[in-house]
JSON list of C-alpha atoms in Angstrom, two decimals:
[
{"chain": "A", "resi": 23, "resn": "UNK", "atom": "CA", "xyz": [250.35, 93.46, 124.92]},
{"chain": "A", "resi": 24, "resn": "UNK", "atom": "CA", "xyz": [251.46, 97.13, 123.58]},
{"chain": "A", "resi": 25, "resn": "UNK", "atom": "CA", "xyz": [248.65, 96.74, 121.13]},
{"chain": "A", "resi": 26, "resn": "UNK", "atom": "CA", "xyz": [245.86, 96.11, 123.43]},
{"chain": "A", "resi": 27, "resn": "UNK", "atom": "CA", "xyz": [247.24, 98.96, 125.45]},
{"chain": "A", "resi": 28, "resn": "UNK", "atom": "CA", "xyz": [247.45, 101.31, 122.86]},
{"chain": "A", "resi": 29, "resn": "UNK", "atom": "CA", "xyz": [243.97, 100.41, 121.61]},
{"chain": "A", "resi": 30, "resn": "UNK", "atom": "CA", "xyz": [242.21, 100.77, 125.16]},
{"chain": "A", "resi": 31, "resn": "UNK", "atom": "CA", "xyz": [244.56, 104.30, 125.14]},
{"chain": "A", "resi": 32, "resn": "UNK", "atom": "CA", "xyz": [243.23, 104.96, 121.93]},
{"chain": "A", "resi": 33, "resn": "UNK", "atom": "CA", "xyz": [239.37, 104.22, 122.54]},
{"chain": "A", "resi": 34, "resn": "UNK", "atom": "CA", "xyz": [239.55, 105.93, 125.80]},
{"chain": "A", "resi": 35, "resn": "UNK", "atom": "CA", "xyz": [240.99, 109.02, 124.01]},
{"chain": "A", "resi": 36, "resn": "UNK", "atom": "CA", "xyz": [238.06, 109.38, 121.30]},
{"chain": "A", "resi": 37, "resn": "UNK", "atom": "CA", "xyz": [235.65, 108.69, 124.78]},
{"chain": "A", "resi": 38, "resn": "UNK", "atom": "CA", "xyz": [237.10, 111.32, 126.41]},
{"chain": "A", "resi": 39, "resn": "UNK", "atom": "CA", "xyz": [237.33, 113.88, 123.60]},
{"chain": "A", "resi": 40, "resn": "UNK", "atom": "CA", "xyz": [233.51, 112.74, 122.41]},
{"chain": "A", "resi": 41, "resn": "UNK", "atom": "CA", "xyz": [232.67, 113.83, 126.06]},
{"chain": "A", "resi": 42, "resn": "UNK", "atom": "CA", "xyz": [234.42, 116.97, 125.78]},
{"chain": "A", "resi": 43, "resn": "UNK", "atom": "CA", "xyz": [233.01, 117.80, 122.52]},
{"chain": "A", "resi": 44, "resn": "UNK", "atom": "CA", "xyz": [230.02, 117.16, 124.00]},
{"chain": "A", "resi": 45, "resn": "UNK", "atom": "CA", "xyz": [230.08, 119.56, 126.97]},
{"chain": "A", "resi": 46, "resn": "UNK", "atom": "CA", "xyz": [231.45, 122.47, 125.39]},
{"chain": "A", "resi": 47, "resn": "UNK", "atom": "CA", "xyz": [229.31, 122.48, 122.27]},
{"chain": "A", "resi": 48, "resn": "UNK", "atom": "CA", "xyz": [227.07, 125.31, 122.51]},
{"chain": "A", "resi": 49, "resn": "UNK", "atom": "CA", "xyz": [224.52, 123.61, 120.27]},
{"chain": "A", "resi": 50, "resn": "UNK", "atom": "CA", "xyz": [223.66, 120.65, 122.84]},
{"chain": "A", "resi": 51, "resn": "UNK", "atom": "CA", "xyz": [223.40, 123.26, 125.23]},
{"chain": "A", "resi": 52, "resn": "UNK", "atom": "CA", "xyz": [220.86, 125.15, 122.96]},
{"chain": "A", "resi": 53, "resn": "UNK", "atom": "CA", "xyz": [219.44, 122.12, 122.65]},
{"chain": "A", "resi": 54, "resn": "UNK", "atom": "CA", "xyz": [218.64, 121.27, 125.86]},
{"chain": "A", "resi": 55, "resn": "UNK", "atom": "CA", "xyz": [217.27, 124.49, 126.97]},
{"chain": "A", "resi": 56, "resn": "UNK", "atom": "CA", "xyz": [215.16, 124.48, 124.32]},
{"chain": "A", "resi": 57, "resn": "UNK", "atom": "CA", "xyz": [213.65, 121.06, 125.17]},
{"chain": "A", "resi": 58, "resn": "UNK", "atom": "CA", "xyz": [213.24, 122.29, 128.95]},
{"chain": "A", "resi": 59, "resn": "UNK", "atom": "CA", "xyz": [211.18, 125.41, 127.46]},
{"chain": "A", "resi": 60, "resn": "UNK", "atom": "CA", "xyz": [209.15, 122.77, 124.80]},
{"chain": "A", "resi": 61, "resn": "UNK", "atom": "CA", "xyz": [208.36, 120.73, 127.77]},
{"chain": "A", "resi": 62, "resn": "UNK", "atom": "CA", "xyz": [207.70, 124.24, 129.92]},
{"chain": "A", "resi": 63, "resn": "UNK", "atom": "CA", "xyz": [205.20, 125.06, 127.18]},
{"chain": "A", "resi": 64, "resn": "UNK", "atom": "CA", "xyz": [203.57, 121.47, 126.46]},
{"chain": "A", "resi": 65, "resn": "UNK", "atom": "CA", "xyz": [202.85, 121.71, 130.26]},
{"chain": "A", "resi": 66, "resn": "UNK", "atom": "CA", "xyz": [201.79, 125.22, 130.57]},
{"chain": "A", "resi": 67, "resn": "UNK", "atom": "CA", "xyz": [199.34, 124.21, 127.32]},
{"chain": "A", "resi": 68, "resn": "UNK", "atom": "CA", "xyz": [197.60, 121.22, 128.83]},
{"chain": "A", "resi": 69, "resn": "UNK", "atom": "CA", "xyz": [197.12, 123.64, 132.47]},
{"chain": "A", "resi": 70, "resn": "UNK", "atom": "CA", "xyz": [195.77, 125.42, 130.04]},
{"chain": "A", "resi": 71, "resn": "UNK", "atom": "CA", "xyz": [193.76, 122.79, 128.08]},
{"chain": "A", "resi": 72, "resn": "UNK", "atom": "CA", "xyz": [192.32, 121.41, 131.26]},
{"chain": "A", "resi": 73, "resn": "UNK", "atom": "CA", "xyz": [191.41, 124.59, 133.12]},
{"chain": "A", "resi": 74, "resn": "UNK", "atom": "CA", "xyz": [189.12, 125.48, 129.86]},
{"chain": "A", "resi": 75, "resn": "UNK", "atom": "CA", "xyz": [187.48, 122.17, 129.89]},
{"chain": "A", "resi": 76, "resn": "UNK", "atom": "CA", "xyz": [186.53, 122.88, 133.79]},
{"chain": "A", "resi": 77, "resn": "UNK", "atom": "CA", "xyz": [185.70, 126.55, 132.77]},
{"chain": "A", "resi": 78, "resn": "UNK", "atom": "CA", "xyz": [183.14, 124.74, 129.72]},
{"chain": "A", "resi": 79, "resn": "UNK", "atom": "CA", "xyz": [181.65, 122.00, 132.64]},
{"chain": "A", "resi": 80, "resn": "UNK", "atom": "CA", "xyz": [181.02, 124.99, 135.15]},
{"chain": "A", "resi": 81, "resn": "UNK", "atom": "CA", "xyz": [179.38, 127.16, 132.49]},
{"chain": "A", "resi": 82, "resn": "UNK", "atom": "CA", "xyz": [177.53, 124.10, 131.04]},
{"chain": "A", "resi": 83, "resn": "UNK", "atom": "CA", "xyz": [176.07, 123.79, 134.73]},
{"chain": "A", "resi": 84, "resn": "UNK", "atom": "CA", "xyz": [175.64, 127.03, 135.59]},
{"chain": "A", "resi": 85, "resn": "UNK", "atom": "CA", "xyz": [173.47, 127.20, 132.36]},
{"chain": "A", "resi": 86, "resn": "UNK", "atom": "CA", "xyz": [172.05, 124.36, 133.12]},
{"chain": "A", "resi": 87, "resn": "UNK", "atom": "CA", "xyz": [170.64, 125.56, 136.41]},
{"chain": "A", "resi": 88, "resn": "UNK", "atom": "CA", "xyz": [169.88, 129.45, 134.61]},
{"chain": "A", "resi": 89, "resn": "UNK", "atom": "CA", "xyz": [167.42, 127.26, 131.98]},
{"chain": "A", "resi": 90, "resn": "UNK", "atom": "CA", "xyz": [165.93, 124.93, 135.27]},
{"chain": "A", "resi": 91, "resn": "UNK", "atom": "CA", "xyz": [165.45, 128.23, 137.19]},
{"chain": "A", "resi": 92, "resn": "UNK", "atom": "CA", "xyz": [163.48, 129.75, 133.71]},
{"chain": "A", "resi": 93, "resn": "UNK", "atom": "CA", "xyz": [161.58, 127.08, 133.31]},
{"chain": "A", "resi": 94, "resn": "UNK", "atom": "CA", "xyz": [159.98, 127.77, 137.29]},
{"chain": "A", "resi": 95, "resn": "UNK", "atom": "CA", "xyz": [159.80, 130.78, 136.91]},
{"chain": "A", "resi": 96, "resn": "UNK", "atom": "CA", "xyz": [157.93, 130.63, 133.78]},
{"chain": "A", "resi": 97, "resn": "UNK", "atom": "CA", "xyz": [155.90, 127.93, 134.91]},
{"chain": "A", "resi": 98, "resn": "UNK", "atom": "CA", "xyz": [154.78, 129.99, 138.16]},
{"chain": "A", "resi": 99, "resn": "UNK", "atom": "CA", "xyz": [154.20, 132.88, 136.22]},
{"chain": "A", "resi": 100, "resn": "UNK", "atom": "CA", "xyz": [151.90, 130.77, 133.77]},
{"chain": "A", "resi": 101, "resn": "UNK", "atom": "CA", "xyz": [149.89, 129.22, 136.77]},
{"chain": "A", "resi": 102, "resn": "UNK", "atom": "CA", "xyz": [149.37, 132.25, 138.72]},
{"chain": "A", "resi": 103, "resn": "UNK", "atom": "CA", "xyz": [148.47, 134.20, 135.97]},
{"chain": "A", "resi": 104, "resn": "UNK", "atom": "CA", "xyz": [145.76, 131.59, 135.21]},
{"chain": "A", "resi": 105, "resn": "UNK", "atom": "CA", "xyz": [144.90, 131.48, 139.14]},
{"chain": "A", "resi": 106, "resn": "UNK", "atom": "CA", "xyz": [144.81, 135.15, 139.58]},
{"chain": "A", "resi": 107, "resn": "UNK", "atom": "CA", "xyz": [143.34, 136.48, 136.49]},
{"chain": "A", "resi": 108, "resn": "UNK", "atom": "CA", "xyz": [140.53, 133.31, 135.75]},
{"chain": "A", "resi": 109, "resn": "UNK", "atom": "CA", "xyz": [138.33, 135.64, 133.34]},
{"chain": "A", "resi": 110, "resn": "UNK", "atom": "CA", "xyz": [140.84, 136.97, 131.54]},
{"chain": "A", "resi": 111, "resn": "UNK", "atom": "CA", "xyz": [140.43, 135.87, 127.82]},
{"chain": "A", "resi": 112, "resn": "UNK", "atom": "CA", "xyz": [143.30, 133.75, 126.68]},
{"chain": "A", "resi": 113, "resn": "UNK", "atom": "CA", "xyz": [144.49, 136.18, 123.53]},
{"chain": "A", "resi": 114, "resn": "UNK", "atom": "CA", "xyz": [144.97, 138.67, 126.15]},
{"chain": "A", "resi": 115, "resn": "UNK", "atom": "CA", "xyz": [146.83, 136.24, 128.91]},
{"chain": "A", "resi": 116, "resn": "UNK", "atom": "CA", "xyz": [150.68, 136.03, 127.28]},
{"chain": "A", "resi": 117, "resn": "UNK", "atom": "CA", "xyz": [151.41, 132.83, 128.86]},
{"chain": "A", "resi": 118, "resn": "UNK", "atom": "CA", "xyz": [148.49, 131.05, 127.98]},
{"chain": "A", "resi": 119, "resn": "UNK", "atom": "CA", "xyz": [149.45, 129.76, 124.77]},
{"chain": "A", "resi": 120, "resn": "UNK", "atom": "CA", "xyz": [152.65, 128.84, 126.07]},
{"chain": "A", "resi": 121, "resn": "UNK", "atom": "CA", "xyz": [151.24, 126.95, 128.84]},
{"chain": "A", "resi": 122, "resn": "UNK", "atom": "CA", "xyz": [150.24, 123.72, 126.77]},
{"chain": "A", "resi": 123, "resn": "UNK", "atom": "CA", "xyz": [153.59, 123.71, 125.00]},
{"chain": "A", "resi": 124, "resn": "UNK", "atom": "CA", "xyz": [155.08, 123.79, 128.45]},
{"chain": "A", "resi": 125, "resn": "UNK", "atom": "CA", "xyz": [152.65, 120.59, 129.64]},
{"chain": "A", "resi": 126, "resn": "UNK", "atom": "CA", "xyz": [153.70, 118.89, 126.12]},
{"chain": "A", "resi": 127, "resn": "UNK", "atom": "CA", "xyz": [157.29, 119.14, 126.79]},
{"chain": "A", "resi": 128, "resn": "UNK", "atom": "CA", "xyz": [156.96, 118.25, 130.87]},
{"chain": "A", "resi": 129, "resn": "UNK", "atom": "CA", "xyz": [155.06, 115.16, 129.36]},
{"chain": "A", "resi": 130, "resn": "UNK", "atom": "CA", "xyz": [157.24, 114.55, 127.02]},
{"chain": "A", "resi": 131, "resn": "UNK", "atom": "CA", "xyz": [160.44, 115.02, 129.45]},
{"chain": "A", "resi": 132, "resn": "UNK", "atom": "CA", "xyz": [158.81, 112.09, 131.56]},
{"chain": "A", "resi": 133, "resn": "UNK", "atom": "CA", "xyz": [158.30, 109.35, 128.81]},
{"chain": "A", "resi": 134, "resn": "UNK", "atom": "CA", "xyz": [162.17, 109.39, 128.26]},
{"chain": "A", "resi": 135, "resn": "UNK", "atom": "CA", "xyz": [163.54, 105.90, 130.33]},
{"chain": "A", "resi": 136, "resn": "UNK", "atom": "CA", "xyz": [166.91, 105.03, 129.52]},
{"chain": "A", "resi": 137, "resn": "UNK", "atom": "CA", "xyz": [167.58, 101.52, 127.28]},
{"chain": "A", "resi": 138, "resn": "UNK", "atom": "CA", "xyz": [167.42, 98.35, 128.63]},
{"chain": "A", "resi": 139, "resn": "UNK", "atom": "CA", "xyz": [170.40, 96.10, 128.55]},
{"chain": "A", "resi": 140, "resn": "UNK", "atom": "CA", "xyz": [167.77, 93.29, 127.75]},
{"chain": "A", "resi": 141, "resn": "UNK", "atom": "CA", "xyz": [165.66, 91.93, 124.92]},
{"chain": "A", "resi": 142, "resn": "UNK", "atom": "CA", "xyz": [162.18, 90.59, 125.33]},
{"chain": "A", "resi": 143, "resn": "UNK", "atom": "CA", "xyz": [162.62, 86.91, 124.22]},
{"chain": "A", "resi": 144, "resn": "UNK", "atom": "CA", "xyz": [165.26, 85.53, 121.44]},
{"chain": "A", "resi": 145, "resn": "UNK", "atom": "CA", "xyz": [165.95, 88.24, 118.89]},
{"chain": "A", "resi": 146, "resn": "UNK", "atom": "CA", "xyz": [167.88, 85.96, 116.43]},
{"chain": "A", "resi": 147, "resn": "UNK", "atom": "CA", "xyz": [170.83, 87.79, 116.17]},
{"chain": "A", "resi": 148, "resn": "UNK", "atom": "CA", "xyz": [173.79, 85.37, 116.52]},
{"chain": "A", "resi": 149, "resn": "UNK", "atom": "CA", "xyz": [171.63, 82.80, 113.80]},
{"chain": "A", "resi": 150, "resn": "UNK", "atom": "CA", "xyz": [171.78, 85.53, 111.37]},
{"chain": "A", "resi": 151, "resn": "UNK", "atom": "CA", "xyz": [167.56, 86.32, 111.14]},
{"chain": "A", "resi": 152, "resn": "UNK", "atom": "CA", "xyz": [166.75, 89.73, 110.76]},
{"chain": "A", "resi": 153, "resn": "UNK", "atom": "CA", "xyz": [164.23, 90.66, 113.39]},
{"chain": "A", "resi": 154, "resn": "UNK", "atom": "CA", "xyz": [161.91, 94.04, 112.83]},
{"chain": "A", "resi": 155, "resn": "UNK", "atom": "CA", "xyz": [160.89, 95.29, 116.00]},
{"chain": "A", "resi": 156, "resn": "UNK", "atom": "CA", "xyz": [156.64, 96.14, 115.75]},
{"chain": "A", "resi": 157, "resn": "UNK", "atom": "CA", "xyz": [154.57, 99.25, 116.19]},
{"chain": "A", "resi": 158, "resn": "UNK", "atom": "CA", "xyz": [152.72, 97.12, 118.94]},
{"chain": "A", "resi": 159, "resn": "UNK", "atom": "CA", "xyz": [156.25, 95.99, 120.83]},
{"chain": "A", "resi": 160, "resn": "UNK", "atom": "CA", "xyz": [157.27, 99.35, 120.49]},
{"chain": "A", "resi": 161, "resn": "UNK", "atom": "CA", "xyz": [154.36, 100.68, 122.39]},
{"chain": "A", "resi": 162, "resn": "UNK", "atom": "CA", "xyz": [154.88, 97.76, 124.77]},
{"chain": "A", "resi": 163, "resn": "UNK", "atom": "CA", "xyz": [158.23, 98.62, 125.30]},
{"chain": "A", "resi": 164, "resn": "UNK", "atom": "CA", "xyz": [157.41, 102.89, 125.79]},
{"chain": "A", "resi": 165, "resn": "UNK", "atom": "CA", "xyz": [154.25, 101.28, 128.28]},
{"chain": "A", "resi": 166, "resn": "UNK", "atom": "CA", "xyz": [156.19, 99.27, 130.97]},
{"chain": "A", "resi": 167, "resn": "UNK", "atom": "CA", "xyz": [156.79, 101.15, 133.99]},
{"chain": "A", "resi": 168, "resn": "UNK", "atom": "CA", "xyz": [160.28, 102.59, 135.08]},
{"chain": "A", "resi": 169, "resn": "UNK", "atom": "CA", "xyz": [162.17, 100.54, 137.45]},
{"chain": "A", "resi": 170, "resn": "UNK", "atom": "CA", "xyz": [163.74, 101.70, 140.65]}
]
């Protein structure tokens, strides 16, 4: 019995002094105050992080909304000038060689439609054909109408 007492004596003596090692150690301390100012700074840094990203959307829609408003404006100019000055010749108008590229890109806005999660009959994929898609079903494809 003296030996089990003087082990459980001796165990909780190198707990106890561990412990006390522990505390008074300035390093741990160090240590830990430096984690709490890592994990001060990894926060700070993703604040940070995330407030640029919203600073990047908000600019990316502000300039958004700067190129829409351009595009009006330029537009309006382009038509009144046309409306107001009808004889003028067109080397002298300054928006009327714009005015077409303007159309061409309007036009060329509208044909975009976004892909369809569908194919147009079997497409042979999982029997391991290879399919080419046509000119013809191309155009077929670009000619069916938008759906609401």
């Amino acid at each position: 019995m003296t030996w089990i007492s003087a082990i459980i004596i001796f165990l909780a003596g190198i707990l106890v002094g561990a412990l006390a090692v522990r505390l008074t150690n300035k390093s741990v301390q160090q240590q830990k105050s430096l984690k709490k100012e890592l994990d001060k700074s990894k926060y700070e840094l993703e604040q940070f992080r995330q407030e640029l990203v919203d600073h990047f959307a908000r600019s990316a829609d502000l300039l958004d909304n700067v190129a829409k408003d351009y595009s009006k404006l330029y537009e309006h100019m382009a038509k009144t000038s046309t409306e107001l000055m009808p004889n003028l010749p067109a080397q002298d108008n300054p928006f009327a060689k714009r005015i077409t590229s303007l159309e061409a890109v309007k036009e060329n806005a509208n044909d975009e439609q976004p892909p369809r999660d569908y194919a147009n009959g079997a497409t042979g994929l999982f029997k391991g054909e290879s399919t080419a898609v046509t000119e013809e079903e191309k155009a077929q494809l670009h000619a069916e109408p938008k759906a609401s």
